[in-house]
Short mmCIF file of C-alpha atoms and ligand atoms in Angstrom, two decimals:
data_model
loop_
_atom_site.label_atom_id
_atom_site.label_comp_id
_atom_site.label_asym_id
_atom_site.label_seq_id
_atom_site.Cartn_x
_atom_site.Cartn_y
_atom_site.Cartn_z
CA MET I 1 -31.96 83.31 181.19
CA ALA I 2 -28.62 82.82 182.63
CA LEU I 3 -29.35 78.96 183.26
CA PHE I 4 -27.04 76.71 181.30
CA ARG I 5 -25.01 79.47 179.60
CA ASP I 6 -21.92 77.32 179.96
CA TYR I 7 -20.23 74.45 181.59
CA VAL I 8 -16.74 73.43 182.64
CA VAL I 9 -14.75 70.34 181.87
CA HIS I 10 -11.93 69.64 184.28
CA THR I 11 -8.53 68.34 183.36
CA PRO I 12 -7.28 65.15 184.94
CA GLU I 13 -4.70 67.17 186.88
CA GLU I 14 -7.52 69.41 188.20
CA ILE I 15 -9.67 66.28 189.11
CA GLU I 16 -6.83 64.92 191.19
CA ARG I 17 -6.74 68.13 193.13
CA ILE I 18 -10.56 68.28 193.31
CA ARG I 19 -10.64 64.65 194.80
CA VAL I 20 -8.35 65.73 197.62
CA ALA I 21 -10.41 68.81 198.40
CA MET I 22 -13.59 66.84 198.34
CA GLN I 23 -12.20 64.06 200.71
CA MET I 24 -11.24 66.78 203.08
CA THR I 25 -14.69 68.02 203.01
CA VAL I 26 -16.10 64.54 203.70
CA GLN I 27 -13.83 64.38 206.76
CA VAL I 28 -15.14 67.51 208.13
CA ARG I 29 -18.77 66.63 207.47
CA ASP I 30 -18.62 63.22 208.84
CA GLN I 31 -16.69 64.40 212.06
CA LEU I 32 -19.36 67.16 212.48
CA VAL I 33 -22.28 64.75 212.42
CA GLU I 34 -20.61 62.65 215.07
CA LEU I 35 -19.74 65.66 217.29
CA VAL I 36 -22.66 68.14 216.96
CA ARG I 37 -24.90 67.47 220.14
CA PRO I 38 -27.96 69.26 221.60
CA GLY I 39 -26.94 72.09 223.80
CA MET I 40 -24.42 73.45 221.38
CA SER I 41 -24.90 76.85 220.01
CA THR I 42 -24.55 77.05 216.17
CA LEU I 43 -21.68 79.42 216.69
CA GLN I 44 -19.93 76.61 218.65
CA ILE I 45 -20.57 74.40 215.72
CA ASP I 46 -19.16 76.77 213.22
CA THR I 47 -16.02 77.31 215.37
CA LEU I 48 -15.72 73.38 215.76
CA ALA I 49 -15.97 73.23 211.97
CA GLY I 50 -13.30 75.86 211.44
CA ASP I 51 -10.99 73.81 213.66
CA LEU I 52 -11.71 70.53 211.84
CA ILE I 53 -11.16 72.23 208.41
CA ARG I 54 -7.74 73.66 209.66
CA ALA I 55 -6.88 70.11 210.90
CA THR I 56 -7.18 68.88 207.31
CA GLY I 57 -4.62 71.40 206.17
CA GLY I 58 -7.26 73.25 204.17
CA THR I 59 -9.32 76.43 204.53
CA SER I 60 -13.17 77.26 204.38
CA GLY I 61 -14.36 77.74 200.95
CA PHE I 62 -17.39 79.45 202.20
CA LEU I 63 -15.85 82.09 204.62
CA ASN I 64 -16.00 85.55 203.00
CA TYR I 65 -17.48 83.95 199.89
CA HIS I 66 -19.69 87.01 198.63
CA GLY I 67 -19.13 88.17 202.31
CA PHE I 68 -20.34 85.03 203.94
CA PRO I 69 -19.39 85.37 207.73
CA GLY I 70 -19.34 81.64 208.71
CA ASN I 71 -16.86 78.71 208.21
CA ILE I 72 -19.86 76.58 207.08
CA CYS I 73 -23.61 76.92 206.79
CA ILE I 74 -25.76 75.67 209.71
CA SER I 75 -29.40 75.59 209.13
CA LEU I 76 -32.00 74.29 211.71
CA ASN I 77 -35.46 73.14 211.04
CA ASP I 78 -37.26 75.53 208.83
CA GLU I 79 -33.98 77.11 207.76
CA VAL I 80 -33.35 75.85 204.21
CA VAL I 81 -29.74 76.97 203.63
CA HIS I 82 -27.22 79.55 204.39
CA GLY I 83 -27.64 79.73 208.20
CA ILE I 84 -24.89 81.59 210.07
CA GLY I 85 -23.50 80.29 213.34
CA SER I 86 -24.92 82.33 216.35
CA PRO I 87 -24.18 82.38 220.12
CA HIS I 88 -27.99 82.67 220.64
CA ARG I 89 -29.05 79.77 218.62
CA ILE I 90 -28.89 76.61 220.76
CA VAL I 91 -29.58 73.20 219.14
CA GLN I 92 -32.35 71.41 220.85
CA GLU I 93 -32.96 67.57 221.20
CA CYS I 94 -35.91 67.82 218.64
CA ASP I 95 -34.09 69.95 216.01
CA ILE I 96 -32.89 68.87 212.59
CA VAL I 97 -29.53 70.27 211.68
CA SER I 98 -28.22 70.91 208.14
CA VAL I 99 -24.47 71.39 207.69
CA ASP I 100 -23.17 72.62 204.22
CA ILE I 101 -19.33 72.41 204.02
CA GLY I 102 -16.76 73.23 201.33
CA VAL I 103 -12.98 72.75 202.19
CA MET I 104 -10.53 74.47 199.97
CA TYR I 105 -7.13 73.13 199.44
CA ASN I 106 -4.39 73.47 196.59
CA ASN I 107 -6.76 75.62 194.51
CA ALA I 108 -9.54 73.14 194.52
CA VAL I 109 -12.75 73.21 196.74
CA GLY I 110 -15.22 70.61 197.83
CA ASP I 111 -19.05 70.96 198.57
CA SER I 112 -21.45 68.58 200.48
CA ALA I 113 -24.39 68.92 202.78
CA ILE I 114 -26.13 66.67 205.07
CA THR I 115 -29.23 66.96 207.32
CA PHE I 116 -29.47 65.02 210.68
CA GLY I 117 -31.31 64.78 213.96
CA PHE I 118 -30.93 63.21 217.36
CA GLY I 119 -32.57 60.15 218.70
CA GLU I 120 -35.96 58.93 217.47
CA LEU I 121 -37.42 61.41 215.06
CA PRO I 122 -41.09 61.95 214.23
CA ALA I 123 -42.40 60.11 211.32
CA GLU I 124 -42.85 63.13 209.18
CA THR I 125 -39.23 64.28 209.83
CA LYS I 126 -37.83 60.84 208.92
CA ARG I 127 -39.96 60.91 205.73
CA LEU I 128 -38.55 64.17 204.78
CA LEU I 129 -35.02 63.31 205.47
CA LYS I 130 -35.22 59.87 203.63
CA ALA I 131 -37.00 61.39 200.54
CA THR I 132 -34.46 64.23 200.21
CA GLN I 133 -31.53 61.75 200.40
CA GLU I 134 -33.22 59.47 197.99
CA ALA I 135 -33.96 62.52 195.60
CA LEU I 136 -30.14 63.22 195.71
CA MET I 137 -29.28 59.66 194.92
CA ALA I 138 -31.93 59.45 192.13
CA GLY I 139 -30.26 62.66 190.63
CA ILE I 140 -26.80 61.09 190.88
CA ALA I 141 -28.00 57.95 189.10
CA ALA I 142 -29.12 60.04 186.23
CA ALA I 143 -25.68 61.95 186.06
CA VAL I 144 -24.24 59.70 183.31
CA LYS I 145 -22.52 60.44 180.17
CA GLY I 146 -24.90 61.29 177.22
CA ASN I 147 -27.71 62.48 179.48
CA TYR I 148 -28.43 66.09 179.98
CA ILE I 149 -28.62 68.19 183.14
CA ARG I 150 -32.41 68.10 182.86
CA ASP I 151 -32.35 64.41 183.33
CA ILE I 152 -30.75 64.93 186.77
CA SER I 153 -33.38 67.56 187.47
CA ARG I 154 -36.15 65.27 186.37
CA ALA I 155 -34.89 62.39 188.57
CA VAL I 156 -34.64 64.62 191.72
CA GLU I 157 -38.09 66.17 191.04
CA LYS I 158 -39.78 62.92 190.58
CA ARG I 159 -38.65 61.44 193.75
CA ALA I 160 -39.62 64.73 195.58
CA MET I 161 -43.01 64.74 194.05
CA ALA I 162 -43.55 61.07 195.14
CA ASP I 163 -43.66 62.30 198.72
CA HIS I 164 -45.40 65.65 197.80
CA LEU I 165 -42.54 67.71 199.05
CA GLY I 166 -41.99 71.54 198.18
CA ILE I 167 -39.06 71.75 196.02
CA VAL I 168 -37.17 75.06 196.64
CA ARG I 169 -36.58 76.68 193.12
CA GLU I 170 -34.57 79.76 193.89
CA MET I 171 -31.39 77.91 194.74
CA VAL I 172 -30.00 75.05 192.50
CA GLY I 173 -27.00 72.70 192.32
CA HIS I 174 -24.08 73.78 190.27
CA GLY I 175 -20.69 72.99 188.67
CA VAL I 176 -17.90 72.95 191.23
CA GLY I 177 -14.29 71.94 191.61
CA ILE I 178 -11.93 74.87 191.10
CA ARG I 179 -14.34 77.54 192.15
CA LEU I 180 -17.22 76.96 194.51
CA HIS I 181 -19.83 77.80 191.89
CA GLU I 182 -19.17 77.03 188.38
CA PRO I 183 -21.57 76.62 185.44
CA PRO I 184 -23.80 74.95 184.69
CA ASP I 185 -26.78 75.32 187.03
CA VAL I 186 -28.28 71.95 188.20
CA PRO I 187 -31.93 72.67 189.17
CA ASN I 188 -33.94 70.34 191.25
CA TYR I 189 -37.07 70.67 188.97
CA VAL I 190 -37.52 70.12 185.24
CA THR I 191 -36.69 73.06 183.19
CA PRO I 192 -37.90 74.13 179.72
CA VAL I 193 -34.27 73.67 178.31
CA ARG I 194 -32.38 70.52 178.63
CA GLY I 195 -29.02 72.14 179.57
CA PRO I 196 -25.61 70.85 178.56
CA LYS I 197 -24.86 67.32 177.68
CA LEU I 198 -22.99 65.53 180.39
CA VAL I 199 -19.42 64.72 179.47
CA PRO I 200 -16.64 63.10 181.44
CA GLY I 201 -14.68 65.58 183.44
CA MET I 202 -17.76 67.59 184.54
CA VAL I 203 -18.02 68.01 188.26
CA LEU I 204 -21.45 68.82 189.61
CA ALA I 205 -22.88 69.42 193.11
CA ILE I 206 -26.35 67.96 193.17
CA GLU I 207 -28.16 69.37 196.19
CA PRO I 208 -32.07 68.89 196.61
CA MET I 209 -33.71 71.42 199.26
CA LEU I 210 -36.83 69.91 199.98
CA ASN I 211 -39.73 71.20 202.38
CA LEU I 212 -42.43 69.37 204.13
CA GLY I 213 -44.80 72.16 203.23
CA SER I 214 -44.78 74.50 200.35
CA ASN I 215 -41.67 75.43 198.18
CA ARG I 216 -42.02 79.11 199.02
CA ILE I 217 -38.94 80.63 200.89
CA LYS I 218 -38.11 83.93 202.50
CA GLN I 219 -34.74 85.53 203.54
CA ASP I 220 -33.89 86.68 207.01
CA SER I 221 -32.81 90.23 207.85
CA ASP I 222 -29.31 88.92 208.20
CA GLY I 223 -29.22 88.81 204.42
CA TRP I 224 -28.20 85.16 204.41
CA THR I 225 -30.50 82.75 206.17
CA ILE I 226 -33.19 81.28 203.84
CA ARG I 227 -36.22 79.69 205.60
CA THR I 228 -39.64 78.27 204.41
CA LYS I 229 -42.37 80.79 204.20
CA ASP I 230 -44.77 78.50 205.97
CA GLY I 231 -42.44 77.53 208.80
CA SER I 232 -42.46 73.77 207.66
CA LEU I 233 -39.23 71.68 208.03
CA SER I 234 -36.68 71.76 205.18
CA ALA I 235 -33.83 69.24 204.47
CA HIS I 236 -30.78 69.56 202.26
CA PHE I 237 -28.50 66.89 201.16
CA GLU I 238 -25.56 67.54 198.64
CA HIS I 239 -22.90 65.34 197.10
CA SER I 240 -20.30 66.42 194.40
CA ILE I 241 -19.93 64.00 191.59
CA LEU I 242 -17.55 63.47 188.64
CA ILE I 243 -19.15 62.47 185.42
CA THR I 244 -17.01 59.49 183.94
CA ASP I 245 -17.40 57.10 181.05
CA ASN I 246 -19.22 54.92 183.36
CA LYS I 247 -21.14 55.58 186.59
CA PRO I 248 -20.76 58.84 188.21
CA GLU I 249 -17.99 58.93 190.90
CA ILE I 250 -19.31 60.49 194.16
CA LEU I 251 -16.33 62.54 195.14
CA THR I 252 -17.91 63.35 198.60
CA TRP I 253 -18.53 59.67 199.50
CA PRO I 254 -16.40 58.58 202.49
CA LYS I 255 -13.23 56.55 201.13
CA THR I 256 -11.85 53.70 203.13
CA MET I 257 -8.12 54.73 202.71
MG1 MG K 1 -22.96 73.12 199.49
MG1 MG K 2 -23.44 73.58 196.52
#
């Protein structure tokens, strides 16, 4: 099993650069949440994201990554992750929209995702969004020096299970910072091995992907879009965090500068 083969500890100089790329990612993410409206196509959203990324001075960390054709990932409703902007996909009032963004700048990269809707959402949708966000925050709370990767996984899983949500297993969180995906993996479920011990300087993207229905997923014929097999709604929240001597620093939290 390739899980937990390795991990990366970043130098203080690298961490400074990573902080900047992460805050650029935050800017784009939070502007998009304000600007995305029903009636827009997902390609319009992707183009807008490209403009916002350029305005930060950075570039997309996703574009051309393993051949990915978009600036960001845009996944609606039953799409879990890796959705590609399309002129034929129009956001509807009742949709939930997940955007996953990574801005690259000065040889560092950010990674953050958020799922949101418009107006008053059905109770089940609100429950999914709340639980997924809380699962992320529970995982972050467990990301302290001396704990192991599995402690993060356990905290995420416990919160997801409390709402009987399907935990996507095929895709996991990961190390991040200089490259978009660095070791170790950060699963959203408890694994047989505990993984590396958390040490200051590790930067981890924690990203629960939770479904209202079963955890089973399938891939579209575009080779990218992942959706739930049963058509149930899926939510995705992601923060990148730095392990410190004290509480984890959420690098993708908006800073008041
Ligand atoms: Mg991401
Ligand atoms: Mg990620």
